[in-house]
Structures are given as C-alpha cells and as structure tokens.
Amino acid sequence: MPQTKSYARLLRRIELLGIFVAMLLLSGAVFPLLLSQADGSLTEAARAKLRMIAAPSYVIGLGLVALRPAAVLRGVQHNVLLMTLILLPLASILWSIGPSITLRRAVALTLSMAVAFVFATRFTPRQQLVVLAWVLGGATFLSLVAMAVLPGRALMPEDGALRGVFLHKNVLGWVACLTVVLGIAARLDVSARMRRTGLLLLVAGLAALLLSTSVTSLFAAFAAVVVSRVVLLVARLQGRTRLAVVLGLILLIPLLALLLAVGFGPLLEALGKDPTLTGRVPLWSMIDAEISRHPLLGHGYGVFWTEGNPAVWSIWESQGWQAPNAHNGYRETMLGLGSVGLLLLIALTFRAVAQGVTLCSMAPGEGWILPVLIVCISLILNLSESIFLKQNDLLWLLYSASVISISCRHAALRHPVPEPACIVATAI
C-alpha cells in the first residue's frame, strides 16, 4: 500500500510538471520576444524555431494521455460536439485550397488538444486555478518586472505600450485579462488563502492590462466582472424565477451585441482610439466578400492567409498591410470552416455556459465560475483577434479545457452511479 501511494504521488508530480511546462511553452511568453527583431517582427527562421518549441508540448500531452487514458477517453465521450469541431479541420483537407498546409496545421491543432484534455480531466477547477496562477499570473508579474528592468524590450517600439515578456501588447492584454479572471475566481473561493492570492492577481492583472492599452482585453475584463455577478445571481435562484431570469438574459444578449456593434466605434473615439480598430473594419469588409464565396465549408482550415492564395494578395494590396489573419475569431472560423464550423462553435459555447451555470448552483464550492468566465471572455477576445481553433495557442486550449471540464462534471452529476466523474480530486 505505501508503494502504491508513492507511485500515485509520483504520477501526480509528473502530471503537474508536464502541464506546467506544456502551458508555458504554448503561452507565447519569452521565446517569441527573444527570437524577434528590433521592430518586433519575426523572420521565417524564427517562426520555424517557434514551431519547434511547440513540439515538446505535443510529446508531453500525448505522454500524459498515455498515463491516464481512461479519464481522457471519458472526456472524449462527453464532448462529441468538440471532437466534431476538432476533426472538421482534418476533414477540410478534402476541399481546402491548400491541402498540404491544412493537413500540417490540422495535425498540429489535434496534437495540441491532448494538453487540454489532460488539464480538464485530471485537474478540478480549483486546481486549474492554481496551475494557471503560476503560468499566467507569473507571466503577468514578470512582464511588470521587465518594464522596470528591461524597458527597451518590454515596451512596444511604436507607441511605448507595455508588452512585457510577450511579442505584442495585445498578447499581454489577453494574458492580463485572464489573470484578472483568475483573480475574480480566487476572490470567490472558499479558502482564505486563495482569496488573498486573488487580490494579488487582480492588482497585477489590472496594472498590466492598463499599461498594455489593449481595449478589447480591458472590455473583456470588465465583462468578466459583470458575468461573474450575473452567474452567481442566477445560480442562487430556483424554479420559475431562475427560468424567467435565464430567458431574460437570452433576450438581452442579442440586444447587447447589437448595441456593441453600433456603439463600439463612437466609444473608441471617445477613448481616443482608432474607430476602425487599427484598420480592422476595412479589412473585415473584404473578408466578408471572401466568406460569401465558400459560405458552407470555407476555404479549408488555416490556409486562407498564405502567400499561395491569390485572394489574400488582393486584400493585402488593397489594405496596404499584410494581415496575418482576420483579426476576428468568428470570421476566421468562417473563412476556414464555413458556417458549419461557426454553428458547431456556437452550439458548443451555449451548452458549456448553460451547464456551467448549473454547476455553479449544484456545486458552489468547486470553483466552476472559472471555466464559465474563460468561455465567456473568449467570445469577447475573438471580436478583434483570431483565437478560436488556433493551433499551438494556450487561449484556445483553455477554452477547450473549460468546455471539457464542464461537460464531464455535468454528466457525472446527472449520472452519479453508472458514470464516474472524469475529474479527479487529488490535491495539488
């Protein structure tokens, strides 16, 4: 028996170390900045090295899956929608305008998902919070330190905004926003120690967020505060009252989306920002025309923004800059996978939020507010950046892990006897 416990502790340490290293490699911290040129750009040689840096995360993810295959298999069984969405890029090879590129990037996406499944099925939300506090909170603190120690590297060359240990200020903005989300979740935890940690995360996250001047990330952080209060309010309600509030929110969300679409430009002007979102609005008008050419299944996963595509050269020449992506996750999904991919993503998100709110009510001490917030702020961050279904990207993996965690625990609560929980409660 002592040997069995020692072996279990060893496996747990391996899981912790593996997940920490894999997430650090996929976070975009330090390595891209070290490989960048003085103006922040990356050469093709540097990009090739960054792709090699992602490779160890595949090995780690697959190795951890091999350690606990049963838990990961249950995660797959409870996430048919997500698996369909992940396999769709591979299927898009059949209609892709660049099959070899689609194959390479779809395989990278599939391999990187191993980390998300392990993180979701082997760590509870409270354990996930601790791991992410070290990875994302640590990167946020390090970025603030870098501003004082290495300002030449830590500040953007053009406008002096803080990018910290990341290649661009927007990447720091995303990480800082997630650090704020971690702080919110920690402040709502049952542990006094976790609540104190949450205060530190909130302060560091807000400071880095303001210094990065990332408007979308700042808006997402504000939305996270509002959503956390609304979710907790709905979770406390019962019966017809809860149903009425949920229906009201369903009607309110499209109205808020419309107000945001109409009023975002004037709001940016009032804040002294470019109402075209640094050229994104003219770019989107041309992208919409390309989406209409292949509305159902798209052009193929990850292949539109390549030099071999004549359509992208027309966009680049018209806009006067070489956009690397659509700078909008919804349009990027439509470009690659069409309306089929977008509808799968919408269905997956609505199910995750609905089940997550239920878990906040049924298991209030387990920290389910964290995955719910991650899913919700992903919707906002994708308004001006392309994060959905992005290979080798930590933000997409966190969205996926949140969806997997929620679906597994929801299924376990609905079928407690025949269906064992796929999330373990082993202490970190």
Coordinates of C-alpha atoms in Angstrom, one line a residue:
M1 CA 0.0 0.0 0.0
P2 CA 2.7 2.6 0.8
Q3 CA 4.4 1.7 -2.6
T4 CA 1.0 2.3 -4.3
K5 CA 0.6 5.7 -2.7
S6 CA 4.2 6.7 -3.6
Y7 CA 3.6 5.7 -7.2
A8 CA 0.4 7.7 -7.3
R9 CA 2.2 10.8 -5.9
L10 CA 5.0 10.3 -8.4
L11 CA 2.5 10.2 -11.3
R12 CA 0.7 13.3 -9.9
R13 CA 4.0 15.2 -9.8
I14 CA 4.7 14.2 -13.4
E15 CA 1.3 15.5 -14.4
L16 CA 1.8 18.8 -12.6
L17 CA 5.3 19.3 -14.1
G18 CA 4.2 18.2 -17.6
I19 CA 1.2 20.5 -17.7
F20 CA 3.1 23.5 -16.3
V21 CA 5.9 23.1 -18.9
A22 CA 3.5 22.5 -21.8
M23 CA 1.4 25.6 -20.9
L24 CA 4.5 27.7 -20.5
L25 CA 5.7 26.7 -24.0
L26 CA 2.3 27.4 -25.5
S27 CA 1.7 30.7 -23.6
G28 CA 3.8 32.8 -26.1
A29 CA 5.9 34.2 -23.3
V30 CA 9.7 35.0 -23.5
F31 CA 10.6 32.8 -26.5
P32 CA 8.9 34.8 -29.3
L33 CA 10.3 38.0 -27.9
L34 CA 13.8 36.7 -27.7
L35 CA 13.6 35.5 -31.3
S36 CA 12.1 38.7 -32.7
Q37 CA 13.9 41.5 -34.4
A38 CA 14.3 45.1 -33.1
D39 CA 10.9 46.1 -34.6
G40 CA 9.1 43.1 -33.1
S41 CA 8.8 41.2 -36.3
L42 CA 9.7 37.5 -36.8
T43 CA 11.8 36.1 -39.7
E44 CA 10.9 32.8 -41.3
A45 CA 13.8 31.2 -39.5
A46 CA 12.4 32.5 -36.2
R47 CA 9.0 31.2 -37.0
A48 CA 10.4 27.8 -37.8
K49 CA 12.1 27.8 -34.4
L50 CA 8.9 28.7 -32.6
R51 CA 7.1 25.8 -34.3
M52 CA 9.9 23.5 -33.0
I53 CA 9.3 25.0 -29.5
A54 CA 5.7 23.8 -29.6
A55 CA 6.7 20.2 -30.4
P56 CA 7.7 19.3 -26.8
S57 CA 4.1 20.2 -25.7
Y58 CA 2.8 17.5 -28.1
V59 CA 5.1 14.9 -26.6
I60 CA 4.1 16.0 -23.0
G61 CA 0.4 16.0 -23.8
L62 CA 0.4 12.6 -25.5
G63 CA 2.6 11.2 -22.7
L64 CA 0.2 12.4 -20.0
V65 CA -2.7 10.9 -22.0
A66 CA -0.9 7.6 -22.0
L67 CA -0.6 7.7 -18.2
R68 CA -4.4 8.2 -17.7
P69 CA -6.1 7.0 -20.9
A70 CA -9.4 6.1 -19.2
A71 CA -10.1 9.7 -17.9
V72 CA -9.2 11.2 -21.2
L73 CA -11.5 8.7 -23.0
R74 CA -14.4 9.7 -20.8
G75 CA -13.7 13.3 -21.6
V76 CA -13.9 12.5 -25.4
Q77 CA -17.1 10.6 -24.9
H78 CA -18.8 13.6 -23.2
N79 CA -17.7 16.0 -25.9
V80 CA -18.9 14.8 -29.3
L81 CA -19.5 18.5 -30.4
L82 CA -16.0 19.5 -29.5
M83 CA -14.5 16.4 -31.2
T84 CA -16.5 17.1 -34.3
L85 CA -15.2 20.6 -34.3
I86 CA -11.6 19.4 -33.9
L87 CA -11.9 16.8 -36.6
L88 CA -13.5 19.2 -39.1
P89 CA -10.1 20.9 -39.9
L90 CA -8.8 17.4 -40.8
A91 CA -11.8 16.8 -43.0
S92 CA -11.4 20.2 -44.7
I93 CA -8.3 18.7 -46.5
L94 CA -10.9 17.4 -49.0
W95 CA -12.0 20.9 -50.1
S96 CA -9.0 23.0 -49.0
I97 CA -7.4 25.4 -51.5
G98 CA -4.0 24.3 -50.0
P99 CA -4.4 20.7 -48.7
S100 CA -0.8 20.2 -47.5
I101 CA -0.9 23.3 -45.4
T102 CA -4.3 22.4 -44.0
L103 CA -3.0 18.9 -43.1
R104 CA 0.0 20.2 -41.3
R105 CA -1.9 22.8 -39.3
A106 CA -4.8 20.5 -38.6
V107 CA -2.5 17.8 -37.2
A108 CA -0.8 20.5 -35.0
L109 CA -4.2 21.5 -33.7
T110 CA -5.2 17.9 -32.9
L111 CA -1.9 17.1 -31.2
S112 CA -2.0 20.2 -29.0
M113 CA -5.5 19.3 -27.8
A114 CA -4.0 16.5 -25.8
V115 CA -2.9 19.1 -23.2
A116 CA -6.4 20.5 -23.0
F117 CA -7.9 17.0 -22.3
V118 CA -5.4 16.2 -19.7
F119 CA -5.8 19.5 -18.0
A120 CA -9.6 19.2 -18.0
T121 CA -9.9 15.6 -16.9
R122 CA -7.1 15.4 -14.3
F123 CA -7.5 18.8 -12.6
T124 CA -10.5 20.2 -10.8
P125 CA -11.4 23.9 -11.4
R126 CA -9.7 25.0 -8.2
Q127 CA -6.6 23.0 -9.1
Q128 CA -6.7 24.6 -12.6
L129 CA -6.8 28.0 -10.9
V130 CA -3.6 27.2 -9.0
V131 CA -1.7 26.0 -12.1
L132 CA -2.9 29.0 -14.2
A133 CA -1.9 31.4 -11.4
W134 CA 1.6 30.2 -11.7
V135 CA 1.7 30.2 -15.5
L136 CA -0.4 33.3 -16.4
G137 CA -0.1 35.2 -13.2
G138 CA 3.7 34.5 -13.2
A139 CA 4.0 35.8 -16.8
T140 CA 2.0 38.9 -15.8
F141 CA 4.2 39.7 -12.8
L142 CA 7.3 39.0 -14.9
S143 CA 6.0 41.5 -17.5
L144 CA 5.7 44.2 -14.9
V145 CA 9.2 43.5 -13.7
A146 CA 10.5 43.6 -17.2
M147 CA 9.1 47.1 -17.7
A148 CA 11.4 48.3 -14.9
V149 CA 14.5 46.1 -15.7
L150 CA 14.4 45.9 -19.5
P151 CA 12.2 48.8 -20.8
G152 CA 13.8 48.6 -24.2
R153 CA 12.5 45.1 -24.7
A154 CA 9.4 45.3 -22.6
L155 CA 7.8 48.3 -24.4
M156 CA 6.4 48.4 -27.9
P157 CA 8.8 50.3 -30.3
E158 CA 5.9 52.3 -31.9
D159 CA 3.8 53.6 -29.0
G160 CA 5.6 52.6 -25.8
A161 CA 2.8 50.4 -24.6
L162 CA 3.8 47.5 -22.4
R163 CA 4.2 44.1 -24.0
G164 CA 6.3 42.7 -21.1
V165 CA 7.7 39.2 -21.9
F166 CA 5.4 38.8 -25.0
L167 CA 5.9 39.7 -28.6
H168 CA 3.0 42.2 -28.8
K169 CA 1.0 44.3 -26.3
N170 CA -2.3 42.5 -27.4
V171 CA -0.9 39.2 -26.2
L172 CA 0.0 40.7 -22.9
G173 CA -3.5 42.1 -22.8
W174 CA -5.0 38.7 -23.3
V175 CA -2.9 37.2 -20.5
A176 CA -3.5 40.1 -18.2
C177 CA -7.3 39.7 -18.8
L178 CA -7.1 36.1 -17.9
T179 CA -5.1 37.0 -14.8
V180 CA -7.9 39.3 -13.8
V181 CA -10.3 36.4 -14.4
L182 CA -8.2 34.2 -12.2
G183 CA -8.3 36.9 -9.5
I184 CA -12.1 37.1 -9.7
A185 CA -12.4 33.3 -9.3
A186 CA -9.9 33.2 -6.5
R187 CA -11.7 36.0 -4.6
L188 CA -14.9 33.9 -4.7
D189 CA -13.1 30.8 -3.4
V190 CA -13.9 29.2 0.0
S191 CA -10.3 29.3 1.0
A192 CA -9.0 32.5 2.7
R193 CA -5.5 31.8 1.3
M194 CA -6.9 31.6 -2.2
R195 CA -8.8 34.9 -1.7
R196 CA -5.6 36.7 -0.7
T197 CA -3.9 35.3 -3.8
G198 CA -6.8 36.5 -5.8
L199 CA -6.2 40.1 -4.7
L200 CA -2.6 39.9 -5.9
L201 CA -3.7 38.5 -9.2
L202 CA -6.3 41.3 -9.6
V203 CA -3.8 44.1 -8.9
A204 CA -1.2 42.7 -11.2
G205 CA -3.7 41.8 -14.0
L206 CA -5.3 45.3 -13.9
A207 CA -1.9 47.1 -13.9
A208 CA -0.6 45.1 -16.9
L209 CA -4.0 45.4 -18.7
L210 CA -3.9 49.2 -18.4
L211 CA -0.3 49.5 -19.4
S212 CA -0.8 47.3 -22.4
T213 CA -3.6 49.7 -23.7
S214 CA -5.5 46.7 -25.1
V215 CA -9.0 48.0 -25.4
T216 CA -10.6 44.6 -26.3
S217 CA -8.9 42.9 -23.3
L218 CA -9.9 45.7 -21.0
F219 CA -13.5 45.4 -22.2
A220 CA -13.3 41.6 -21.7
A221 CA -12.0 42.0 -18.1
F222 CA -14.9 44.4 -17.3
A223 CA -17.3 41.9 -18.8
A224 CA -15.8 39.1 -16.7
V225 CA -16.7 41.1 -13.5
V226 CA -20.3 41.6 -14.7
V227 CA -20.7 38.0 -15.9
S228 CA -19.4 36.6 -12.6
R229 CA -22.0 38.6 -10.7
V230 CA -24.8 37.6 -13.1
V231 CA -23.9 33.9 -13.0
L232 CA -23.7 33.9 -9.2
L233 CA -27.1 35.6 -9.0
V234 CA -28.7 33.1 -11.4
A235 CA -27.1 30.2 -9.6
R236 CA -28.8 31.2 -6.3
L237 CA -32.3 31.4 -7.9
Q238 CA -34.6 28.5 -8.1
G239 CA -37.6 27.3 -10.0
R240 CA -39.7 29.7 -12.2
T241 CA -37.7 32.7 -11.0
R242 CA -34.5 31.3 -12.3
L243 CA -36.2 30.3 -15.6
A244 CA -37.5 33.8 -16.1
V245 CA -34.1 35.4 -15.4
V246 CA -32.4 33.0 -17.9
L247 CA -35.0 33.7 -20.6
G248 CA -34.5 37.4 -20.0
L249 CA -30.7 37.0 -20.4
I250 CA -31.2 35.1 -23.6
L251 CA -33.3 38.0 -25.0
L252 CA -30.8 40.6 -23.6
I253 CA -27.6 39.1 -25.1
P254 CA -28.6 39.8 -28.8
L255 CA -29.6 43.4 -27.8
L256 CA -26.2 44.0 -26.1
A257 CA -24.4 42.5 -29.1
L258 CA -26.3 44.9 -31.4
L259 CA -25.5 47.9 -29.1
L260 CA -21.9 46.9 -29.1
A261 CA -21.7 46.6 -32.9
V262 CA -23.3 50.1 -33.3
G263 CA -21.6 51.9 -30.5
F264 CA -18.1 50.4 -30.4
G265 CA -16.8 52.9 -32.9
P266 CA -18.0 56.0 -31.1
L267 CA -16.8 54.5 -27.8
L268 CA -13.3 54.1 -29.2
E269 CA -13.4 57.7 -30.5
A270 CA -14.4 58.9 -27.0
L271 CA -11.4 57.0 -25.6
G272 CA -9.1 58.5 -28.2
K273 CA -8.7 55.2 -30.1
D274 CA -9.0 54.5 -33.8
P275 CA -12.7 53.7 -34.6
T276 CA -11.6 51.5 -37.4
L277 CA -9.8 49.2 -34.9
T278 CA -6.4 49.9 -36.5
G279 CA -7.6 49.0 -40.0
R280 CA -9.7 46.0 -39.0
V281 CA -13.1 47.4 -40.1
P282 CA -12.0 47.9 -43.8
L283 CA -10.3 44.5 -43.7
W284 CA -13.4 42.8 -42.4
S285 CA -15.5 44.2 -45.3
M286 CA -13.2 42.4 -47.8
I287 CA -13.1 39.2 -45.7
D288 CA -16.9 39.1 -45.7
A289 CA -16.8 39.0 -49.5
E290 CA -14.4 36.1 -49.4
I291 CA -16.5 34.2 -46.9
S292 CA -19.5 34.6 -49.2
R293 CA -17.6 32.6 -51.9
H294 CA -17.5 29.5 -49.8
P295 CA -20.2 30.0 -47.1
L296 CA -20.9 26.4 -46.1
L297 CA -17.5 24.8 -45.6
G298 CA -15.0 27.6 -46.1
H299 CA -11.7 27.6 -47.9
G300 CA -10.1 25.0 -45.7
Y301 CA -8.5 25.2 -42.2
G302 CA -5.6 27.5 -41.8
V303 CA -4.9 28.0 -45.5
F304 CA -6.5 31.3 -46.5
W305 CA -3.7 33.7 -45.2
T306 CA -0.9 32.1 -47.2
E307 CA 1.1 33.5 -50.0
G308 CA -0.1 30.9 -52.4
N309 CA -3.7 32.3 -52.2
P310 CA -4.3 35.0 -54.9
A311 CA -7.3 36.3 -53.0
V312 CA -5.2 37.2 -50.0
W313 CA -2.8 39.2 -52.1
S314 CA -5.7 41.3 -53.3
I315 CA -6.7 42.1 -49.7
W316 CA -3.1 42.9 -48.7
E317 CA -2.6 45.2 -51.7
S318 CA -5.9 47.0 -51.1
Q319 CA -5.3 47.4 -47.3
G320 CA -1.7 48.4 -47.6
W321 CA -0.6 45.9 -44.9
Q322 CA -0.2 42.1 -44.7
A323 CA -2.7 41.0 -42.2
P324 CA -1.7 37.5 -40.8
N325 CA -5.3 36.6 -40.0
A326 CA -8.9 38.0 -40.0
H327 CA -8.4 39.7 -36.6
N328 CA -11.8 38.3 -35.7
G329 CA -12.3 34.7 -34.5
Y330 CA -15.8 34.4 -35.9
R331 CA -14.7 35.5 -39.4
E332 CA -11.6 33.4 -39.2
T333 CA -13.7 30.3 -38.4
M334 CA -16.0 31.1 -41.4
L335 CA -13.0 31.6 -43.7
G336 CA -11.6 28.2 -42.8
L337 CA -14.6 26.0 -41.9
G338 CA -17.6 28.0 -43.1
S339 CA -21.0 28.3 -41.4
V340 CA -20.8 24.6 -40.4
G341 CA -17.7 25.3 -38.2
L342 CA -19.2 28.5 -36.8
L343 CA -22.5 26.8 -35.9
L344 CA -20.6 24.0 -34.1
L345 CA -18.7 26.6 -32.1
I346 CA -21.8 28.5 -31.2
A347 CA -23.6 25.3 -30.1
L348 CA -20.6 24.2 -28.1
T349 CA -20.4 27.6 -26.3
F350 CA -24.1 27.8 -25.4
R351 CA -24.0 24.3 -24.0
A352 CA -20.9 25.0 -21.9
V353 CA -22.3 28.2 -20.4
A354 CA -25.7 26.6 -19.6
Q355 CA -24.1 23.6 -18.0
G356 CA -21.5 25.8 -16.2
V357 CA -24.2 28.0 -14.6
T358 CA -26.0 24.8 -13.5
L359 CA -22.7 23.5 -11.9
C360 CA -22.3 26.9 -10.1
S361 CA -25.7 26.2 -8.5
M362 CA -25.3 22.5 -7.8
A363 CA -21.6 22.5 -6.6
P364 CA -21.0 26.1 -5.5
G365 CA -17.8 25.3 -3.6
E366 CA -15.9 23.7 -6.5
G367 CA -15.0 26.9 -8.4
W368 CA -17.0 26.4 -11.6
I369 CA -17.1 30.1 -12.1
L370 CA -13.6 29.9 -13.6
P371 CA -14.3 27.8 -16.6
V372 CA -17.6 29.7 -17.2
L373 CA -15.7 33.0 -17.2
I374 CA -13.0 31.7 -19.6
V375 CA -15.6 30.6 -22.1
C376 CA -17.4 33.9 -21.9
I377 CA -14.4 36.2 -22.2
S378 CA -13.2 34.1 -25.2
L379 CA -16.3 35.3 -27.0
I380 CA -15.2 38.9 -26.4
L381 CA -11.5 38.5 -27.2
N382 CA -12.4 37.0 -30.5
L383 CA -14.1 40.2 -31.6
S384 CA -10.8 41.7 -32.6
E385 CA -8.4 38.8 -32.6
S386 CA -8.5 35.2 -34.1
I387 CA -8.2 32.8 -31.2
F388 CA -10.8 30.1 -32.0
L389 CA -9.3 26.9 -33.2
K390 CA -5.8 28.3 -33.3
Q391 CA -3.2 25.6 -33.2
N392 CA -0.4 25.8 -30.5
D393 CA -2.3 28.5 -28.7
L394 CA -2.9 28.5 -24.9
L395 CA -6.1 30.6 -25.0
W396 CA -7.8 28.2 -27.3
L397 CA -6.7 25.3 -25.2
L398 CA -8.1 27.0 -22.1
Y399 CA -11.4 27.5 -23.8
S400 CA -11.4 23.8 -24.8
A401 CA -10.3 22.6 -21.3
S402 CA -13.1 24.7 -19.8
V403 CA -15.7 23.1 -22.1
I404 CA -14.4 19.6 -21.4
S405 CA -14.3 20.2 -17.6
I406 CA -17.9 21.5 -17.5
S407 CA -19.3 18.7 -19.7
C408 CA -17.6 15.9 -17.7
R409 CA -18.7 17.2 -14.3
H410 CA -22.2 17.9 -15.5
A411 CA -22.5 14.3 -16.8
A412 CA -21.2 13.0 -13.6
L413 CA -23.8 14.8 -11.5
R414 CA -26.6 13.7 -13.8
H415 CA -25.4 10.0 -13.6
P416 CA -23.5 9.7 -10.4
V417 CA -23.7 5.9 -10.1
P418 CA -23.1 4.4 -13.5
E419 CA -21.0 7.3 -14.8
P420 CA -17.8 8.1 -12.7
A421 CA -16.6 11.6 -12.7
C422 CA -13.8 12.2 -15.2
I423 CA -12.2 14.9 -13.0
V424 CA -10.1 13.7 -10.1
A425 CA -9.9 15.3 -6.7
T426 CA -6.3 14.6 -6.0
A427 CA -4.8 17.6 -4.1
I428 CA -2.1 19.6 -5.7

